[in-house]
Short mmCIF file of C-alpha atoms in Angstrom, two decimals:
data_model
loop_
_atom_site.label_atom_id
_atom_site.label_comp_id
_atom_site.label_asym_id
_atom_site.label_seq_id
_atom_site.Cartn_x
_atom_site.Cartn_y
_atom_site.Cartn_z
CA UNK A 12 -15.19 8.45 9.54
CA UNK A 13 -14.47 11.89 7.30
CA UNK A 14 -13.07 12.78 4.57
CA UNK A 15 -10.44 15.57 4.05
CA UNK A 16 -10.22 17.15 1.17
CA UNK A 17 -6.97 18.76 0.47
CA UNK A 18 -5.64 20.92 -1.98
CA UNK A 19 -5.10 18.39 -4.98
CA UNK A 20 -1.68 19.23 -6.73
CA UNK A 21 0.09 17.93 -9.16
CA UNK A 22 2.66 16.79 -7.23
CA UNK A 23 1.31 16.09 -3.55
CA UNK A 24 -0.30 13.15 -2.33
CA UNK A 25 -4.45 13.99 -1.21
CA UNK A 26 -5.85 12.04 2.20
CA UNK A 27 -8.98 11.18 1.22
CA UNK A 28 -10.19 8.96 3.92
CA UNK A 29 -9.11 10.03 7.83
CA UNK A 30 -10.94 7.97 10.27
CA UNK A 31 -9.67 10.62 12.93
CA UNK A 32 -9.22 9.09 17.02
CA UNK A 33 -8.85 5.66 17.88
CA UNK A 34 -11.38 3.06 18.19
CA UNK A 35 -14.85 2.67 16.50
CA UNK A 36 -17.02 3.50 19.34
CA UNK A 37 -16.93 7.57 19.17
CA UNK A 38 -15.73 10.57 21.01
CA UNK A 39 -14.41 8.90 24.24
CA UNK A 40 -12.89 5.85 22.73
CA UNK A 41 -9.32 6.23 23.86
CA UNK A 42 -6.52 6.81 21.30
CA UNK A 43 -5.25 3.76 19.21
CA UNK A 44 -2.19 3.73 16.86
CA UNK A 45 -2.24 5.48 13.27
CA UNK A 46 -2.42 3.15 10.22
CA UNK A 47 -0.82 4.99 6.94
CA UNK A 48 -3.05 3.62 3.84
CA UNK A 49 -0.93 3.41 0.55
CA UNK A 50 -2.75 2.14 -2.38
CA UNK A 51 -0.70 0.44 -5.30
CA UNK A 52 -0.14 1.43 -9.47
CA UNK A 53 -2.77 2.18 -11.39
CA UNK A 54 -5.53 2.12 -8.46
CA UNK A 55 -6.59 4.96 -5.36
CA UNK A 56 -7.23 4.57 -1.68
CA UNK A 57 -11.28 3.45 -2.59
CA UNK A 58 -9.90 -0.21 -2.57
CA UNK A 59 -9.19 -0.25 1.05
CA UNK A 60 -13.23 0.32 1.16
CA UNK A 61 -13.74 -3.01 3.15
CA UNK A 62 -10.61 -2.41 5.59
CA UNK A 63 -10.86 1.01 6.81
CA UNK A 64 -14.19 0.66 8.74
CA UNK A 65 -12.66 -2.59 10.35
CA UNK A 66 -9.34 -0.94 11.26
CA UNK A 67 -10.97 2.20 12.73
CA UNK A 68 -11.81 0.05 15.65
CA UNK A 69 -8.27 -0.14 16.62
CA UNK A 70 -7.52 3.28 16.00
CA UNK A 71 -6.91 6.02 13.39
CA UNK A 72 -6.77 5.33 9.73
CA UNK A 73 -5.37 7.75 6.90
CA UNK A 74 -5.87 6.68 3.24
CA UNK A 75 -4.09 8.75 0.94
CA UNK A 76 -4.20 9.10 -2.95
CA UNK A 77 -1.05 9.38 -4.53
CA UNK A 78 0.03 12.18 -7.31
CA UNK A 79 -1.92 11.83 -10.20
CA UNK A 80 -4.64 8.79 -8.80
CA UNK A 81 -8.10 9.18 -7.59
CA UNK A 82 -8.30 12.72 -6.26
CA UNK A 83 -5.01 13.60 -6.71
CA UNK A 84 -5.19 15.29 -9.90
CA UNK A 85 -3.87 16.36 -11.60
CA UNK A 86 -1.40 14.68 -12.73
CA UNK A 87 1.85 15.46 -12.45
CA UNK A 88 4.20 16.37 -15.60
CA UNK A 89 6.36 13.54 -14.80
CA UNK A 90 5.49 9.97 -13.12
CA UNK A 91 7.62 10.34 -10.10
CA UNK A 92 10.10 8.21 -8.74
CA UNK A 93 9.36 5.57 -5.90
CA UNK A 94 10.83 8.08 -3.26
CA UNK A 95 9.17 11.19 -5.11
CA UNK A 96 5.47 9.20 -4.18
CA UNK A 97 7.22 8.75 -0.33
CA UNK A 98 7.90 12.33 -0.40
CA UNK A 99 4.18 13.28 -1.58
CA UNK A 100 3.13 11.12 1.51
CA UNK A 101 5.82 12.70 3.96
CA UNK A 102 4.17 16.27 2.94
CA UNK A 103 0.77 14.93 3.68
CA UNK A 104 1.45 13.21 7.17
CA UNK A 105 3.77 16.10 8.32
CA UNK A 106 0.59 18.05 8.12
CA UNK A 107 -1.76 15.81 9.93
CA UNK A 108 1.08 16.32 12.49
CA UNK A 109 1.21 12.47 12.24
CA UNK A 110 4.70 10.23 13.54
CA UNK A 111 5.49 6.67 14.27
CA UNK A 112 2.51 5.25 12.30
CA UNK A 113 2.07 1.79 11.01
CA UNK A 114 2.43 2.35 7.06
CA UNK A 115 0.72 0.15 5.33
CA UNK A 116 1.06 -0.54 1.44
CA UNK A 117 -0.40 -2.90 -1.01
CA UNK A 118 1.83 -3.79 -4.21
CA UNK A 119 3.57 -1.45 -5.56
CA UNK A 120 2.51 0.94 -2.32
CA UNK A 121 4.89 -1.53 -0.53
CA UNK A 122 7.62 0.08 -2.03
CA UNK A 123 6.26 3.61 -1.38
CA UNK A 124 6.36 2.50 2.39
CA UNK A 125 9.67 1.15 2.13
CA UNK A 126 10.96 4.44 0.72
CA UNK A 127 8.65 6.52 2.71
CA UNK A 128 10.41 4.90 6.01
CA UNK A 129 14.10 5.21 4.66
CA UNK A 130 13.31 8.38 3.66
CA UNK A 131 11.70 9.73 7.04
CA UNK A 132 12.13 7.06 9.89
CA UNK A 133 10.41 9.38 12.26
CA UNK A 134 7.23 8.63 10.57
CA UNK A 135 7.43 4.75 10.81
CA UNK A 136 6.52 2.22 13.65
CA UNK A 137 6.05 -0.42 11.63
CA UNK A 138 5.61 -1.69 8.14
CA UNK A 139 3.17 -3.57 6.80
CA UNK A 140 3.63 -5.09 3.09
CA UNK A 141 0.36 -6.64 1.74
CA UNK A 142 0.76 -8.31 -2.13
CA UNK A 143 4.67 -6.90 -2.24
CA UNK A 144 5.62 -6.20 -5.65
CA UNK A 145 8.00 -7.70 -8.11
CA UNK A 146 10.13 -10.58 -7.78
CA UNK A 147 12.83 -10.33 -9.82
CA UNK A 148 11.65 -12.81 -12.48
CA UNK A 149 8.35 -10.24 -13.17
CA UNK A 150 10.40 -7.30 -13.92
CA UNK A 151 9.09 -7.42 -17.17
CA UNK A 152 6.15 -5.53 -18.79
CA UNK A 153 4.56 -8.19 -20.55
CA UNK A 154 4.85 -11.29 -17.49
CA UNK A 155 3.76 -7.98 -15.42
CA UNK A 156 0.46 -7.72 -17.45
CA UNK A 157 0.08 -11.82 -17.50
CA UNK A 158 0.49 -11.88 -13.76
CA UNK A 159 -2.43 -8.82 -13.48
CA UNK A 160 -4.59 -10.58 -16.16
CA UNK A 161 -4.32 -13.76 -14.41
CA UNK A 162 -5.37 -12.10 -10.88
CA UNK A 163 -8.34 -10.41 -12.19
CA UNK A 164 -9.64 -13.94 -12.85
CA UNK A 165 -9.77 -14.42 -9.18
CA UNK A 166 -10.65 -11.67 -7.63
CA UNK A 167 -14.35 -10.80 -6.23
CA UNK A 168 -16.46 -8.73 -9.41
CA UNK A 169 -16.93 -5.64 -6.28
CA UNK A 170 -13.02 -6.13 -6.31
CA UNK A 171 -12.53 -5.66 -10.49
CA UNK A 172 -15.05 -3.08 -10.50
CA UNK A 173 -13.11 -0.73 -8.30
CA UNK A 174 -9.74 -1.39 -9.66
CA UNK A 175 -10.72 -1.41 -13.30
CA UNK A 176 -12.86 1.64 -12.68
CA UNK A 177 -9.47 3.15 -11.11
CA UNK A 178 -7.26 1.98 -14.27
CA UNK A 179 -9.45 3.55 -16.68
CA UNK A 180 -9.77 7.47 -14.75
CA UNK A 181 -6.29 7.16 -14.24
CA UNK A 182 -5.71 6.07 -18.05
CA UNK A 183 -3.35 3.74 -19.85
CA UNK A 184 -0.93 6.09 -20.48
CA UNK A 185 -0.16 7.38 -16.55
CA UNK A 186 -0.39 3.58 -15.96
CA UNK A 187 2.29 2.81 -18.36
CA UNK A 188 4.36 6.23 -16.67
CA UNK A 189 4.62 4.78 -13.75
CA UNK A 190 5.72 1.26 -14.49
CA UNK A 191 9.16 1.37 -14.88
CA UNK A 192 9.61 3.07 -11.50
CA UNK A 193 7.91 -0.19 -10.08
CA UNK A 194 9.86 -2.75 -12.00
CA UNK A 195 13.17 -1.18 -11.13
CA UNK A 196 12.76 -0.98 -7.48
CA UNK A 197 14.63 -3.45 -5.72
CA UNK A 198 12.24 -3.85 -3.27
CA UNK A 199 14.07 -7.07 -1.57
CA UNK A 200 17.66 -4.95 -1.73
CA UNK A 201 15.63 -1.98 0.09
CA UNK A 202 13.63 -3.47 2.76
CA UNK A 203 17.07 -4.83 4.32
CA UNK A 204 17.73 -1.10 5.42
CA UNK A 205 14.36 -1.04 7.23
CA UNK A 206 15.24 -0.60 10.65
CA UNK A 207 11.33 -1.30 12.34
CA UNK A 208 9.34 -4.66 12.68
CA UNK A 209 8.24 -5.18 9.14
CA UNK A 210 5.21 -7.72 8.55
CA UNK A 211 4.51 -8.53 5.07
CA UNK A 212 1.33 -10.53 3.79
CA UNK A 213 0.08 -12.11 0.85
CA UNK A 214 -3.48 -13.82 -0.11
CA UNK A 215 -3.08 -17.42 -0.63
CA UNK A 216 -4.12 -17.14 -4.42
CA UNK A 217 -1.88 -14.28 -4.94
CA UNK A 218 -0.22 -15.19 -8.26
CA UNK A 219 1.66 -11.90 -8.35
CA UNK A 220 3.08 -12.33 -4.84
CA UNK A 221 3.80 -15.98 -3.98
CA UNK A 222 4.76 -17.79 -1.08
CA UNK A 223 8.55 -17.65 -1.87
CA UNK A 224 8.78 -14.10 -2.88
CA UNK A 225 7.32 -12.93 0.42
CA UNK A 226 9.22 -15.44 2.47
CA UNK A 227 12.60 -13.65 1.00
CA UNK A 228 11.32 -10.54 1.81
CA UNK A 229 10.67 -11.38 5.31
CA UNK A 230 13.86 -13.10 5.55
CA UNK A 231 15.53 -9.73 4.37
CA UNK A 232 13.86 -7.64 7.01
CA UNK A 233 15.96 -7.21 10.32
CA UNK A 234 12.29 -7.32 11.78
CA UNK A 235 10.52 -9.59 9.10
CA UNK A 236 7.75 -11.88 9.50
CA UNK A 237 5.66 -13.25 6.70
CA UNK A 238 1.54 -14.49 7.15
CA UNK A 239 -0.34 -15.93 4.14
CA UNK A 240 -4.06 -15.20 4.39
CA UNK A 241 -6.57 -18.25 3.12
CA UNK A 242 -8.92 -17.36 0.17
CA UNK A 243 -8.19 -14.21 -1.44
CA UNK A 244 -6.15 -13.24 -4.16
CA UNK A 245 -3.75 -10.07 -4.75
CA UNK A 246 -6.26 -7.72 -3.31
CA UNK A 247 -6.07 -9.35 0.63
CA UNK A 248 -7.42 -6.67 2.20
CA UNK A 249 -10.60 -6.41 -0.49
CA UNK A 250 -10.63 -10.12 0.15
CA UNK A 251 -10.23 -10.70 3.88
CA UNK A 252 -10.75 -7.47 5.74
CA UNK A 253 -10.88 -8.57 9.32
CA UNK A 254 -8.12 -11.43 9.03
CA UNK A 255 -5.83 -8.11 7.25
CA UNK A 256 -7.04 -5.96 10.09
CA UNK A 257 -6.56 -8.27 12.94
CA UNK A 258 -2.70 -9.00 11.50
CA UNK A 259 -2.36 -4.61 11.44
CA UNK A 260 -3.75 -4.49 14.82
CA UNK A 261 -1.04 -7.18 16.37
CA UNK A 262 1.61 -5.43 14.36
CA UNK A 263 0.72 -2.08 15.74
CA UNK A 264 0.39 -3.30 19.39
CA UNK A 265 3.68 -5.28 19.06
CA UNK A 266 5.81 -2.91 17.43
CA UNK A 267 4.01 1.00 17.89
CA UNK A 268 2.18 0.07 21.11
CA UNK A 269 -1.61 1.60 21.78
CA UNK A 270 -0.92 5.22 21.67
CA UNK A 271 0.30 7.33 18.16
#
């Protein structure tokens, strides 16, 4: 694994975690697909810490941090739009030279993928929507907050340190910026003009996305399937790295075959 560290702008997305070739066993491991690493609001790429070693074994792995999150600083004057955030992550996989990846986001990240492959259909194989963010009965600040309050309960304390650690650099105020762009996506209106294999994936304690939420959205999808994973919470892939990983791995073999 490396990390690249890019130019941070104010308005570009920053990879900070670029596994490089395929497969986990060195130089002569043969090339795998690219997974596309979009973190969610508030948060970076750090809480994909416990997925990205696991994925590398399959192939390449890009984490990116999104305009005005983790090293992405700083901040932009203006909280971007869902597709300004695709557009930051277009820039930065146009110059890894990277197409036809699986993009993966978590919460509101989903709808940065789902933008990201309207947007620029070249760059997707696949989707992957882990914890997909907000049924139409959340769009609302306050249930918003209950719903986060509520999974920070139940998540692991290595889990709350990293996002809470994430909220407070990125600061209450960019947090509250960016909110209304989540809670006015139409995430389940969007995803029906997604033209791969989309696969999206909740934890099974996941009070933010539940079961029927993600079964519409898979429903949606030309290409939908939904998969509930057993034991975590919103952050899956913090929760159950391998089960996440192993669900990536059939996506990208089923829909983007073995080679980028």
């Amino acid at each position: 694994m490396r990390v690249r560290k890019r130019r941070p702008g104010g308005t570009r997305a920053v990879v900070t975690v670029d596994t490089g070739g395929g497969g986990g066993g060195g130089g002569g491991a043969p090339a795998g697909p690219v997974f596309v690493l979009v973190h969610g609001i508030g948060v970076s790429s750090r809480y994909f810490e416990r997925l990205v070693p696991v994925l590398a074994r399959a192939g390449r792995v890009v984490a990116v941090d999104l305009p005005g999150f983790g090293k992405a600083m700083p901040k932009p004057a203006e909280a971007p739009e869902i597709e300004g955030f695709a557009r930051s992550v277009a820039e930065a996989l146009d110059g890894l030279g990277i197409r036809r990846a699986v993009l993966v986001g978590h919460s509101m990240g989903t709808q940065i993928v789902i933008a990201l492959a309207k947007l620029r259909p070249d760059l997707a194989g696949a989707l992957a929507l882990l914890g997909p963010v907000m049924q139409p009965r959340d769009r609302h600040p306050l249930r918003a907050a209950m719903l986060l309050g509520l999974d920070t309960l139940r998540e692991s304390p290595r889990g709350n340190v990293v996002v809470i650690g994430d909220y407070l650099k990125a600061g209450p105020r960019w947090y509250l910026a960016n909110l209304p762009a989540m809670l006015e996506y139409r995430t389940e209106e969007e995803v029906a003009d997604v033209a791969v294999p989309v696969l999206v994936v909740r934890g099974a304690r996941d009070p933010i996305a539940r079961d029927a939420w993600v079964l519409a959205l898979a429903e949606r999808a030309r290409q939908g399937r939904a998969e509930a994973v057993a034991g975590p919470p919103h952050l899956v892939m913090h929760g159950a790295p391998y089960r996440t990983a192993e669900l990536l791995t059939e996506l990208a073999r089923s829909a983007v075959g073995a080679t980028p």
